[in-house]
Short mmCIF file of C-alpha atoms in Angstrom, two decimals:
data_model
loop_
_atom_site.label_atom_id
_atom_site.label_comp_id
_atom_site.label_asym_id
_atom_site.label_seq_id
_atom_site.Cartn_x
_atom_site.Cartn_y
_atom_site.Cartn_z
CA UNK S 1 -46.26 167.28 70.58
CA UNK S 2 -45.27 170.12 68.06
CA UNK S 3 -48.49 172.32 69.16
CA UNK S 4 -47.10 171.79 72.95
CA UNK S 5 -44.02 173.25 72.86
CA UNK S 6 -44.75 175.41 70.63
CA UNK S 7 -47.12 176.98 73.02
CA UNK S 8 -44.58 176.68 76.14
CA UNK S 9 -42.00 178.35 74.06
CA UNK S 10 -44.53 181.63 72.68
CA UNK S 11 -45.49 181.71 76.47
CA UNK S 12 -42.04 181.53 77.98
CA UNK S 13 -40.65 184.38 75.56
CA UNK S 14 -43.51 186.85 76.45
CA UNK S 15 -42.81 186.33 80.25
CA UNK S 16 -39.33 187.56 79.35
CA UNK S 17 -40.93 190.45 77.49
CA UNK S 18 -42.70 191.07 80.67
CA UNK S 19 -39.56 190.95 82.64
CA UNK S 20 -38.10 193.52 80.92
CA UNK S 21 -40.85 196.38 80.80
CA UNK S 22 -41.37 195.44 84.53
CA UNK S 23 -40.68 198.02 87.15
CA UNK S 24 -36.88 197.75 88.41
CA UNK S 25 -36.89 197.04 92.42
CA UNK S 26 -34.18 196.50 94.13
CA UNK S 27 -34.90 193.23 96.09
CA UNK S 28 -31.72 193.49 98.02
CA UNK S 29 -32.50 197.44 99.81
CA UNK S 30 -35.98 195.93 99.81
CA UNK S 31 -35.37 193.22 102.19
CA UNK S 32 -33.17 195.28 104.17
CA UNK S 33 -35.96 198.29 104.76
CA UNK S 34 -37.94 195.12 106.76
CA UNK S 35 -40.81 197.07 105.03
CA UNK S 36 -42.58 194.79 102.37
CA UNK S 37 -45.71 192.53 101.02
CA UNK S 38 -45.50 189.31 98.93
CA UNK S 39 -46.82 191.66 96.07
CA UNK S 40 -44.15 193.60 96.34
CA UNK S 41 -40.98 191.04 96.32
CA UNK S 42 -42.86 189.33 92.96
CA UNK S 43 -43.13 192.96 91.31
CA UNK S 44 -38.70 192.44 91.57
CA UNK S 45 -37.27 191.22 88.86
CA UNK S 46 -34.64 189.34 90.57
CA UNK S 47 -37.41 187.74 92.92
CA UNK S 48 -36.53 184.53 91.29
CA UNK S 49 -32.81 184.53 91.55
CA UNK S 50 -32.98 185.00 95.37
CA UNK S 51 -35.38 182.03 95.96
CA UNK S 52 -32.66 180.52 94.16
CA UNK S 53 -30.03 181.20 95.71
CA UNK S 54 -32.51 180.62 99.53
CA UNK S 55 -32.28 184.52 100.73
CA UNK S 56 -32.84 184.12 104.18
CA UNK S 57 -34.69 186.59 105.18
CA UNK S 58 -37.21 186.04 102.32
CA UNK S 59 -37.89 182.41 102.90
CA UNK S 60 -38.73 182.86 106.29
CA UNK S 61 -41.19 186.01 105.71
CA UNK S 62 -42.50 183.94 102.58
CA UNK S 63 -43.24 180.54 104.78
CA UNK S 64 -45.09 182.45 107.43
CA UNK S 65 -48.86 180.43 107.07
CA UNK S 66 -50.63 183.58 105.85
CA UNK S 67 -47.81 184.60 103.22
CA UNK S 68 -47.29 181.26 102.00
CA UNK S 69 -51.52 181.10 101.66
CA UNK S 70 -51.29 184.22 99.60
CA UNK S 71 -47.73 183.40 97.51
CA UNK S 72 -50.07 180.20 95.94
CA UNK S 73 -53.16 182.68 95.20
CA UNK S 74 -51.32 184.81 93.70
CA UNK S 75 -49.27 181.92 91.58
CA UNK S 76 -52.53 180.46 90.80
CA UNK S 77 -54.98 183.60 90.10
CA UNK S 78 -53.09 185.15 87.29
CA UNK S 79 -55.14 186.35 84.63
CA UNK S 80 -54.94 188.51 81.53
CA UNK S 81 -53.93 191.01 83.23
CA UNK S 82 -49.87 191.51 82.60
CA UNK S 83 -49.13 192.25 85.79
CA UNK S 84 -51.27 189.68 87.45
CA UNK S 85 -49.44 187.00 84.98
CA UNK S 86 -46.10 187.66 85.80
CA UNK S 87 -46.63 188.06 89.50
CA UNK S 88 -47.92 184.39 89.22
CA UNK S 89 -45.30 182.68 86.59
CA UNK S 90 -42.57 184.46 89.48
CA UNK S 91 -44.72 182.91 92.20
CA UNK S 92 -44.51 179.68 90.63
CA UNK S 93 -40.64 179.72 89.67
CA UNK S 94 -39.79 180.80 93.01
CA UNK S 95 -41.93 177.73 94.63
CA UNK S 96 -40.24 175.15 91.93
CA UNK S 97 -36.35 176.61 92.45
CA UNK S 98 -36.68 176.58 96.62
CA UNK S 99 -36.72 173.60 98.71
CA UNK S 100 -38.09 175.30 101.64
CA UNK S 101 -41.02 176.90 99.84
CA UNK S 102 -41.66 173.57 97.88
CA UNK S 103 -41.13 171.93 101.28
CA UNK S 104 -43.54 173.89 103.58
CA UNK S 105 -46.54 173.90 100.74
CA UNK S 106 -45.93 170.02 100.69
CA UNK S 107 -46.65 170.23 104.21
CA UNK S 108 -50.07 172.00 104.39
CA UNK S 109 -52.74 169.60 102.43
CA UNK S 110 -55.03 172.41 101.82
CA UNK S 111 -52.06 174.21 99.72
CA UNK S 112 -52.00 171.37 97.33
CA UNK S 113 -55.46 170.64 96.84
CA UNK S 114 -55.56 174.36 96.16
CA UNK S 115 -53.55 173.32 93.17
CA UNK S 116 -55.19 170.29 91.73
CA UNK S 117 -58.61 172.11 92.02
CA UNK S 118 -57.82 174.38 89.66
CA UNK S 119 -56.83 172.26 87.09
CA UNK S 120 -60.55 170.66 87.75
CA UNK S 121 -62.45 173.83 86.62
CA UNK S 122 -64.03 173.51 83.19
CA UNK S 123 -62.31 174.26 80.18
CA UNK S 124 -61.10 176.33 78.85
CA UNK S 125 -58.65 177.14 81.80
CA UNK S 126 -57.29 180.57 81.87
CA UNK S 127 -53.40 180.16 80.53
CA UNK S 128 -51.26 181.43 83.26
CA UNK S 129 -53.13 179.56 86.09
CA UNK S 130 -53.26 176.30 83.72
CA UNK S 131 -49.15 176.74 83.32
CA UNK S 132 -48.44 177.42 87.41
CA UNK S 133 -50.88 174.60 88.54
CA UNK S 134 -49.00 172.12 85.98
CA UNK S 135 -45.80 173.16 87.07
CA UNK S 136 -46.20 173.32 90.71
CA UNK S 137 -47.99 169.43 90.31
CA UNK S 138 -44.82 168.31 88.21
CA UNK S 139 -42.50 169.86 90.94
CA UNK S 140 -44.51 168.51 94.32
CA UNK S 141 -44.98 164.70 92.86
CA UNK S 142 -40.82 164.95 91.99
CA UNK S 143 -40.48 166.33 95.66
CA UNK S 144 -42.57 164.31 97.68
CA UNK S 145 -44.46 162.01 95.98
CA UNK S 146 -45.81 160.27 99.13
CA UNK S 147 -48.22 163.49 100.32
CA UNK S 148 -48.78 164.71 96.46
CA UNK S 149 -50.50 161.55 95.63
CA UNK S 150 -53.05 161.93 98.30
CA UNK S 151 -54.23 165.32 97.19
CA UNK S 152 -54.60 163.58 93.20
CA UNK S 153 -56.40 160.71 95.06
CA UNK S 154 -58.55 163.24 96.70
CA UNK S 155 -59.21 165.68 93.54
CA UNK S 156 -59.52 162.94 90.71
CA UNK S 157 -56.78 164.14 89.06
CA UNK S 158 -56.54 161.46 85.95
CA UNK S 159 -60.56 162.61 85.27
CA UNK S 160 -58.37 166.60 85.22
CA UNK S 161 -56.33 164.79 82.71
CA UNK S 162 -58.67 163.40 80.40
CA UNK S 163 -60.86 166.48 80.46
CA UNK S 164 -57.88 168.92 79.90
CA UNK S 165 -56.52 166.55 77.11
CA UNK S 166 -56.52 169.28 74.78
CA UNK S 167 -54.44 171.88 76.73
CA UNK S 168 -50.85 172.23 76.03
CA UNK S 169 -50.01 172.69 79.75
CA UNK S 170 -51.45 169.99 80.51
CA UNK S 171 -50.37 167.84 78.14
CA UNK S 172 -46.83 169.07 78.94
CA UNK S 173 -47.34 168.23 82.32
CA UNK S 174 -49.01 164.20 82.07
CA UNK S 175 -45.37 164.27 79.71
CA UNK S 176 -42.94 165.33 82.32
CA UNK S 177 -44.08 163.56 85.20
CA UNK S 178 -44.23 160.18 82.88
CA UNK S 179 -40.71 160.70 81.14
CA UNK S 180 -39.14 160.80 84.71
CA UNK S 181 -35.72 158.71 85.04
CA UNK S 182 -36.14 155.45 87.17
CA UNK S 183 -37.22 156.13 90.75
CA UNK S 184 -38.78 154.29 93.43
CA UNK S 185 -41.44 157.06 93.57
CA UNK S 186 -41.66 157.27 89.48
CA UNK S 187 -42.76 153.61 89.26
CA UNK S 188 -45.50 154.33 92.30
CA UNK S 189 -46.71 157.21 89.85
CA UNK S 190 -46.64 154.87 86.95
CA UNK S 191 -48.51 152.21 89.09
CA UNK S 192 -50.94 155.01 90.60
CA UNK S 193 -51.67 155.43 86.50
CA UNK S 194 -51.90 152.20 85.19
CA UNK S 195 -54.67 151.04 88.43
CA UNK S 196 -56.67 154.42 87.97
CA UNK S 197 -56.86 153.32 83.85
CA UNK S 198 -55.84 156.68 82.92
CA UNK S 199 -54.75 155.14 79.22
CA UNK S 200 -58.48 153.06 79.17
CA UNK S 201 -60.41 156.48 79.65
CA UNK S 202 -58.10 158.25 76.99
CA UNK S 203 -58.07 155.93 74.63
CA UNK S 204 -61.90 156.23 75.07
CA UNK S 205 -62.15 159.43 74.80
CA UNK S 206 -59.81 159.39 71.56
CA UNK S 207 -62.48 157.13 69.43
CA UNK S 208 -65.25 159.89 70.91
CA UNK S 209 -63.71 162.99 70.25
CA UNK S 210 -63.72 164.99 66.75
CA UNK S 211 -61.02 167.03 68.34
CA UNK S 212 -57.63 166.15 65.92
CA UNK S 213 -55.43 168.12 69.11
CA UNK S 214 -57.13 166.09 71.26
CA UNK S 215 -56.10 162.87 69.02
CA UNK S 216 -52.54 163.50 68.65
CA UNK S 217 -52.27 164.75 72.37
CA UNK S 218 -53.96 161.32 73.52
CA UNK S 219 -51.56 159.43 71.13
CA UNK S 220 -48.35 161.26 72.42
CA UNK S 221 -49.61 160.49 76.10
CA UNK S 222 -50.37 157.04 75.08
CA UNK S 223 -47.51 155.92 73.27
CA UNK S 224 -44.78 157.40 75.85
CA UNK S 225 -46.94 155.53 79.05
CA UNK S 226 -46.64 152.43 77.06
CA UNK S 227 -43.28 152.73 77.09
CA UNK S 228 -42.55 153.87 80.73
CA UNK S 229 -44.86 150.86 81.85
CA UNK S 230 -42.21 148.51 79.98
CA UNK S 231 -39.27 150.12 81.56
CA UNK S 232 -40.65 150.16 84.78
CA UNK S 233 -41.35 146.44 84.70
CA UNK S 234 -44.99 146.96 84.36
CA UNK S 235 -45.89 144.26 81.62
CA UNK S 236 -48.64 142.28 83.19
CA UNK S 237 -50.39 145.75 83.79
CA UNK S 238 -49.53 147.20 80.36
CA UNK S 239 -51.01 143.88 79.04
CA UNK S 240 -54.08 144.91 80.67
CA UNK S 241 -54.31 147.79 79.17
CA UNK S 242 -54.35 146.66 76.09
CA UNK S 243 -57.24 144.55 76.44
CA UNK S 244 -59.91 144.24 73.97
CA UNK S 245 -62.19 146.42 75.73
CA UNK S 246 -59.58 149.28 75.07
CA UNK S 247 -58.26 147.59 71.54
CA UNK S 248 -61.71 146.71 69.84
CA UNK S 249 -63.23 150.36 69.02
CA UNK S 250 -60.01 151.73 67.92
CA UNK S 251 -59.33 148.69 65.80
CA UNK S 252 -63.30 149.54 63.96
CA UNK S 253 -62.82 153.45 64.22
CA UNK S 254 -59.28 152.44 61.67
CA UNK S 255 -61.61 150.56 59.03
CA UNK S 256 -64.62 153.56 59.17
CA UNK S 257 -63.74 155.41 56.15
CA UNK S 258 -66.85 157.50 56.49
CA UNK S 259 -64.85 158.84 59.94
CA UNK S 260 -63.24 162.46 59.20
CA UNK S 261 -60.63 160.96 61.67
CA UNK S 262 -59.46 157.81 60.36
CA UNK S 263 -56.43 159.43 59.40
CA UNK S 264 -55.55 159.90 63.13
CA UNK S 265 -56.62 156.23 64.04
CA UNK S 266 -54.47 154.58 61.80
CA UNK S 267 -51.24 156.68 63.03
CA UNK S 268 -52.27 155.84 66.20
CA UNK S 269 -52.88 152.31 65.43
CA UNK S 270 -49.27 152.19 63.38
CA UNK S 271 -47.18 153.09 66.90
CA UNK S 272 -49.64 150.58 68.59
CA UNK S 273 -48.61 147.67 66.33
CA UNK S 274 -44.62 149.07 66.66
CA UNK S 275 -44.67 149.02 70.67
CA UNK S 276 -46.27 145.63 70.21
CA UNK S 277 -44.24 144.06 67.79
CA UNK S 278 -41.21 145.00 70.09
CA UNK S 279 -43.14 143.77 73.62
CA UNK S 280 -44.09 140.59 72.25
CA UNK S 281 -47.82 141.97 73.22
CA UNK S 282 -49.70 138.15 71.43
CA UNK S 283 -53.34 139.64 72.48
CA UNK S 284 -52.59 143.13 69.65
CA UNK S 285 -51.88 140.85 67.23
CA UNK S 286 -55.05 138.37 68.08
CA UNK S 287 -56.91 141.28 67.91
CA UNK S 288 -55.88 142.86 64.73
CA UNK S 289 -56.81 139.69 62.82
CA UNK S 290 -59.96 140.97 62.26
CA UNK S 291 -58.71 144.23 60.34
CA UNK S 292 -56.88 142.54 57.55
CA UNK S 293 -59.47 141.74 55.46
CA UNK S 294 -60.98 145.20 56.01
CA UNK S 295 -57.45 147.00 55.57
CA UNK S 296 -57.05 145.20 52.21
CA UNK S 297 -60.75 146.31 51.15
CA UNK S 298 -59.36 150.26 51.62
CA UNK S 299 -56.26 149.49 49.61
CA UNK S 300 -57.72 148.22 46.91
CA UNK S 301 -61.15 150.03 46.84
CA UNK S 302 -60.31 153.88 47.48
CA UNK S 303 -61.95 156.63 45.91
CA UNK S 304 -59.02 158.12 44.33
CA UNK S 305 -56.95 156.00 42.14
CA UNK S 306 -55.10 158.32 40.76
CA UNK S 307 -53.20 159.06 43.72
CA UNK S 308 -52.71 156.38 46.32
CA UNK S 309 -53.26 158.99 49.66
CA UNK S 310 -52.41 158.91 53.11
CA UNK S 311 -54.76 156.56 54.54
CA UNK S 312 -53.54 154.45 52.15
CA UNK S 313 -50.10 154.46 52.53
CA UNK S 314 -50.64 154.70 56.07
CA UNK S 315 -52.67 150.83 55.87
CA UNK S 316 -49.84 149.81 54.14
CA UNK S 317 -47.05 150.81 56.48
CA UNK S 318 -49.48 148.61 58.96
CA UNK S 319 -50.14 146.10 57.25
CA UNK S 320 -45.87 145.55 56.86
CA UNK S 321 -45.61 146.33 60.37
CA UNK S 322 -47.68 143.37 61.00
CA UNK S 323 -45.97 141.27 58.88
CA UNK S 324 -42.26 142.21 59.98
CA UNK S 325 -43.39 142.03 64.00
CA UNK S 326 -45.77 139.89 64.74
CA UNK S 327 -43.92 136.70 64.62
CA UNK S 328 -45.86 135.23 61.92
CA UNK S 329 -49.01 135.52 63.94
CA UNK S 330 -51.09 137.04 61.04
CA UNK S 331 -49.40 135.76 58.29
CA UNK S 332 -52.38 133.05 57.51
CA UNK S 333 -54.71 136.05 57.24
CA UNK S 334 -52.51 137.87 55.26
CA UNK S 335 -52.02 135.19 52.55
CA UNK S 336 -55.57 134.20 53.20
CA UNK S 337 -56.89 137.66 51.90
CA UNK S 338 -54.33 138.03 49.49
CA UNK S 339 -52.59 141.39 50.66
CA UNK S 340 -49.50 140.55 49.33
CA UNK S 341 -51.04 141.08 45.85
CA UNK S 342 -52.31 144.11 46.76
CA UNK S 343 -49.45 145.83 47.66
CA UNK S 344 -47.51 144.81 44.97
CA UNK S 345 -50.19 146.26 42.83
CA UNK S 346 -49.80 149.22 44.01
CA UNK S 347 -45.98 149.05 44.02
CA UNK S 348 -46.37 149.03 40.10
CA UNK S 349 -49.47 151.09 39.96
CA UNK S 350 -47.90 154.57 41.92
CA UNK S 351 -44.57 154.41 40.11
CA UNK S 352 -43.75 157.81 41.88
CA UNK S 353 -44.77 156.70 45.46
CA UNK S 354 -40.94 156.27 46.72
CA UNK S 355 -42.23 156.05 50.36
CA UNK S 356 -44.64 153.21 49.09
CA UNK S 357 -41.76 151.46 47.19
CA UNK S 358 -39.45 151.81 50.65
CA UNK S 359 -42.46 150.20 52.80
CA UNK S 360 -43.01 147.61 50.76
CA UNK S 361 -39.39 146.35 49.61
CA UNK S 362 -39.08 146.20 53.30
CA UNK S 363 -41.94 143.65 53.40
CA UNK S 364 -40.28 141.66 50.57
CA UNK S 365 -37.34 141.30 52.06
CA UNK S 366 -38.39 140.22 55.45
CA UNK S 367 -40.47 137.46 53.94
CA UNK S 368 -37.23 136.14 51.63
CA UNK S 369 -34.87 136.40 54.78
CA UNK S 370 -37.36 135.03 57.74
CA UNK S 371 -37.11 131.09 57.92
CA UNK S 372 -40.66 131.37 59.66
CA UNK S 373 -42.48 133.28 56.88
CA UNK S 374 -43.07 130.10 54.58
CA UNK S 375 -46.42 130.97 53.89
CA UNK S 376 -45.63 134.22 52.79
CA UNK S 377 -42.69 133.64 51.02
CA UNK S 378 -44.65 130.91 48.41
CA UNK S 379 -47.62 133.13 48.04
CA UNK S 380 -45.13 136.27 47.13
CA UNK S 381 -43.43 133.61 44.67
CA UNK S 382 -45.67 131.42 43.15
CA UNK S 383 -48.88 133.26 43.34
CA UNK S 384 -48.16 136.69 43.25
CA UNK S 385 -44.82 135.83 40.74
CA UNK S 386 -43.20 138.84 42.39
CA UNK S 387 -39.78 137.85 40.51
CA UNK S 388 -41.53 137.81 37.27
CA UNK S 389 -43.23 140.60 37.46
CA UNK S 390 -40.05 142.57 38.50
CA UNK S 391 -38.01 141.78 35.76
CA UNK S 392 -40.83 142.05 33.02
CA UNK S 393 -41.42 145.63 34.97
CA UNK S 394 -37.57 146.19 34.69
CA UNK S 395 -37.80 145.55 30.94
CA UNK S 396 -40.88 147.57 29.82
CA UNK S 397 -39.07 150.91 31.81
CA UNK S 398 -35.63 150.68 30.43
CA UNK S 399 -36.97 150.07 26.73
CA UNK S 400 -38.81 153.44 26.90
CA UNK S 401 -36.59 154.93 28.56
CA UNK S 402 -37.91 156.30 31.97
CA UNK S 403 -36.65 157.15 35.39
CA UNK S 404 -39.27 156.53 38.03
CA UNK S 405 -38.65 156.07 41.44
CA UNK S 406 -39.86 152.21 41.14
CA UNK S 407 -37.73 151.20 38.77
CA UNK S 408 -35.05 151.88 41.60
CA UNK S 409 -36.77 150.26 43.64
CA UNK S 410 -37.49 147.00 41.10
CA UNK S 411 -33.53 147.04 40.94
CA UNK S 412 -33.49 146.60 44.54
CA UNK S 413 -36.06 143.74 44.19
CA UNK S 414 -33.87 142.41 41.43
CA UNK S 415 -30.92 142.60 43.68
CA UNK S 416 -32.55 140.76 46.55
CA UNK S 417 -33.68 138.20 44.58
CA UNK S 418 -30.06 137.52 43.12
CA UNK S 419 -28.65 137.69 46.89
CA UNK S 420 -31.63 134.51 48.26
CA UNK S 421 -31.31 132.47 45.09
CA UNK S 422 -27.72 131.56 46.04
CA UNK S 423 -29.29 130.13 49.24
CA UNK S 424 -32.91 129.42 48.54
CA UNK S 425 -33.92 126.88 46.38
CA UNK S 426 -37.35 128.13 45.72
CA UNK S 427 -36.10 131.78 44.98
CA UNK S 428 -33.49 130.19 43.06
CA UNK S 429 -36.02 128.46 40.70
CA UNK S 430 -38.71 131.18 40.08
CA UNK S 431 -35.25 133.09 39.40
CA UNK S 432 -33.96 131.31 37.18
CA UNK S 433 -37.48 130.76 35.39
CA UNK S 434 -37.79 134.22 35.16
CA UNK S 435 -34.79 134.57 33.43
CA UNK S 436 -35.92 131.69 30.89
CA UNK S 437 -39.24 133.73 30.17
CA UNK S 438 -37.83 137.49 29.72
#
């Protein structure tokens, strides 16, 4: 999300300000005087590059037991304190950019856990040690997934998640490790997700929560583990997620219009309907039926009708979303409740509403051009008498003269219904009727 690495990048650029006011060592004389502490190869500035690079000599003094012990302390106690933080964020680089470090940590359980406990602490959690333990988790499971998993097993790491939801690092972190590329290991992360319902207890937590970071984290999380569970080949268990149990209170929390966060439901519940029109997901649609009748009662019953609003043009995106993806599934409760009228209502209603106009002439032609959209495509014709309401619209504008965005938009209409009525006998004939009328 925007907040997320917008965070990451304020933090990253005072580390560098830290950097520079830092006191110059040379790391090189350092390590050749045999005299030294972990403390005082982090307080070098070039302590990084030479776990880079593998120094010798300061690998193997740094993966003695008690050094290593203390180089994760100290990357995972930083505080406040300037000196404190940027002896941890080196830490924490130097463990990430060395094999051998990354290597012998992997290799004593008690480091990790270390690691994963500290993201288990209440919130908030202290910045520095939230970015090192999220960093140093994102590096071990890439590593070695095999022994990594056992200390997230062992430390509840998905109830870290959900309780951290609204921490950047975190966040940041759930991100990484799900946006991997294809791995053996990846998909045994994406599995270790899925069976441990991490999106079931955020997607609870998102109808709970008043928090809007927490929404729009939860959302971003949501929507990109969707995806990864497709790729991965994860359908059956990406059906399951979206189970009714999960589906049904973010499906009523969209409708509650006394909810101060409806307006992050219904985004959430626009991506939803997206991911499911492309998967094919059948149970979505079955259970969106229910909020059509409910969606068309907010378009046509809000508050403020002088300006149509975001939740509003939100519903409508939806509703065409539905219409355009769900392989005619909800098209009988769509004509049934007569949203087709609706939005053409307010098509004529908000003549400045461009977005509205777009969203809706893409419903239009969708119906005209899909051979399985009958239903719709009479009710838009004969009921709703889309094509004579056009050109009568058409008329009234150009005779007094005025450029709104929807008479572009009617042109469009007009233009569409010129290109189907050379192929379509019923568009043909309202057409042509239409015509006869005006």
């Amino acid at each position: 999300t925007q907040s997320t690495w917008g965070s990451q990048f304020f933090f990253k650029i005072k580390m560098n300000i830290l950097e520079d006011q830092s006191t110059q060592i040379d790391l090189e004389k350092t390590l050749q005087s045999g005299s030294f502490t972990v403390e005082h190869l982090l307080d070098a500035t070039t302590f990084v590059d030479f776990a880079k690079s593998g120094s010798s000599q300061m690998i193997q003094f740094l993966t003695q037991p008690d050094k290593l012990t203390e180089l994760i302390s100290i990357a995972l106690s930083g505080t406040d304190d300037e000196k404190s933080a940027l002896r941890a964020s080196r830490a924490t680089d130097g463990i990430s950019l060395n094999q051998t470090l990354t290597s012998s940590i992997i290799g004593k359980s008690d480091l990790v856990d270390q690691i994963f406990i500290k993201i288990m602490n209440e919130p908030p959690l202290i910045k520095i040690q939230a970015s090192s333990a999220c960093k140093l988790i994102v590096r071990f499971f890439r590593f070695k997934y095999s022994e990594t998993i056992k200390s997230a097993l062992k430390n509840d790491f998905i109830g870290s998640i959900e309780k951290h939801i609204g921490n950047d690092f975190v966040v940041h972190m759930v991100s990484e490790l799900l946006d991997e590329y294809e791995t053996d290991d990846h998909t045994l992360l994406m599995k270790y997700f899925a069976e441990h319902k991490l999106i079931h207890r955020l997607l609870h937590r998102f109808v709970t929560t008043n928090n809007s970071l927490e929404m729009s984290n939860i959302s971003s999380i949501v929507l990109v583990s969707l995806e990864r569970f497709s790729l991965s080949g994860m359908e059956i268990i990406m059906s399951q997620l979206m189970s009714p149990e999960v589906l049904r209170p973010i499906f009523d929390s969209s409708v509650n219009q006394n909810s101060s966060q409806q307006k992050e439901v219904l985004q959430l519940v626009y991506h939803l309907a997206v991911h499911a029109g492309v998967s094919n997901n059948v149970q979505f649609f079955s259970e969106m039926k229910t909020c059509i009748k409910p969606y068309n009662d907010i378009l046509k019953n809000s508050n403020d009708q002088l300006q149509l609003g975001f939740i509003r043009l939100l519903i409508s995106k939806i509703i065409v979303v539905l219409i355009t993806s769900s392989k005619c599934a909800l098209h009988s409760e769509i004509a049934e409740n007569n949203v087709l009228s609706t939005l053409l209502d307010l098509f004529f209603s908000y003549n400045n509403n461009n977005l509205l106009h777009i969203i809706v002439a893409e419903g239009v032609r969708y119906i005209l051009s899909n051979s399985g959209s009958e239903l719709l495509k009479k009710q838009l014709i004969n009921e709703c008498q889309i094509i004579k309401r056009t050109k009568k619209f058409i008329q009234v504008t150009k005779t007094q003269n005025s450029h709104l965005s929807s008479l572009g938009n009617s042109l469009y209409f007009n233009e569409i219904f010129e290109e189907f009525s050379k192929t379509d006998p019923l568009v043909r004939e309202a057409f042509e009727d239409a015509l006869e009328v005006l």
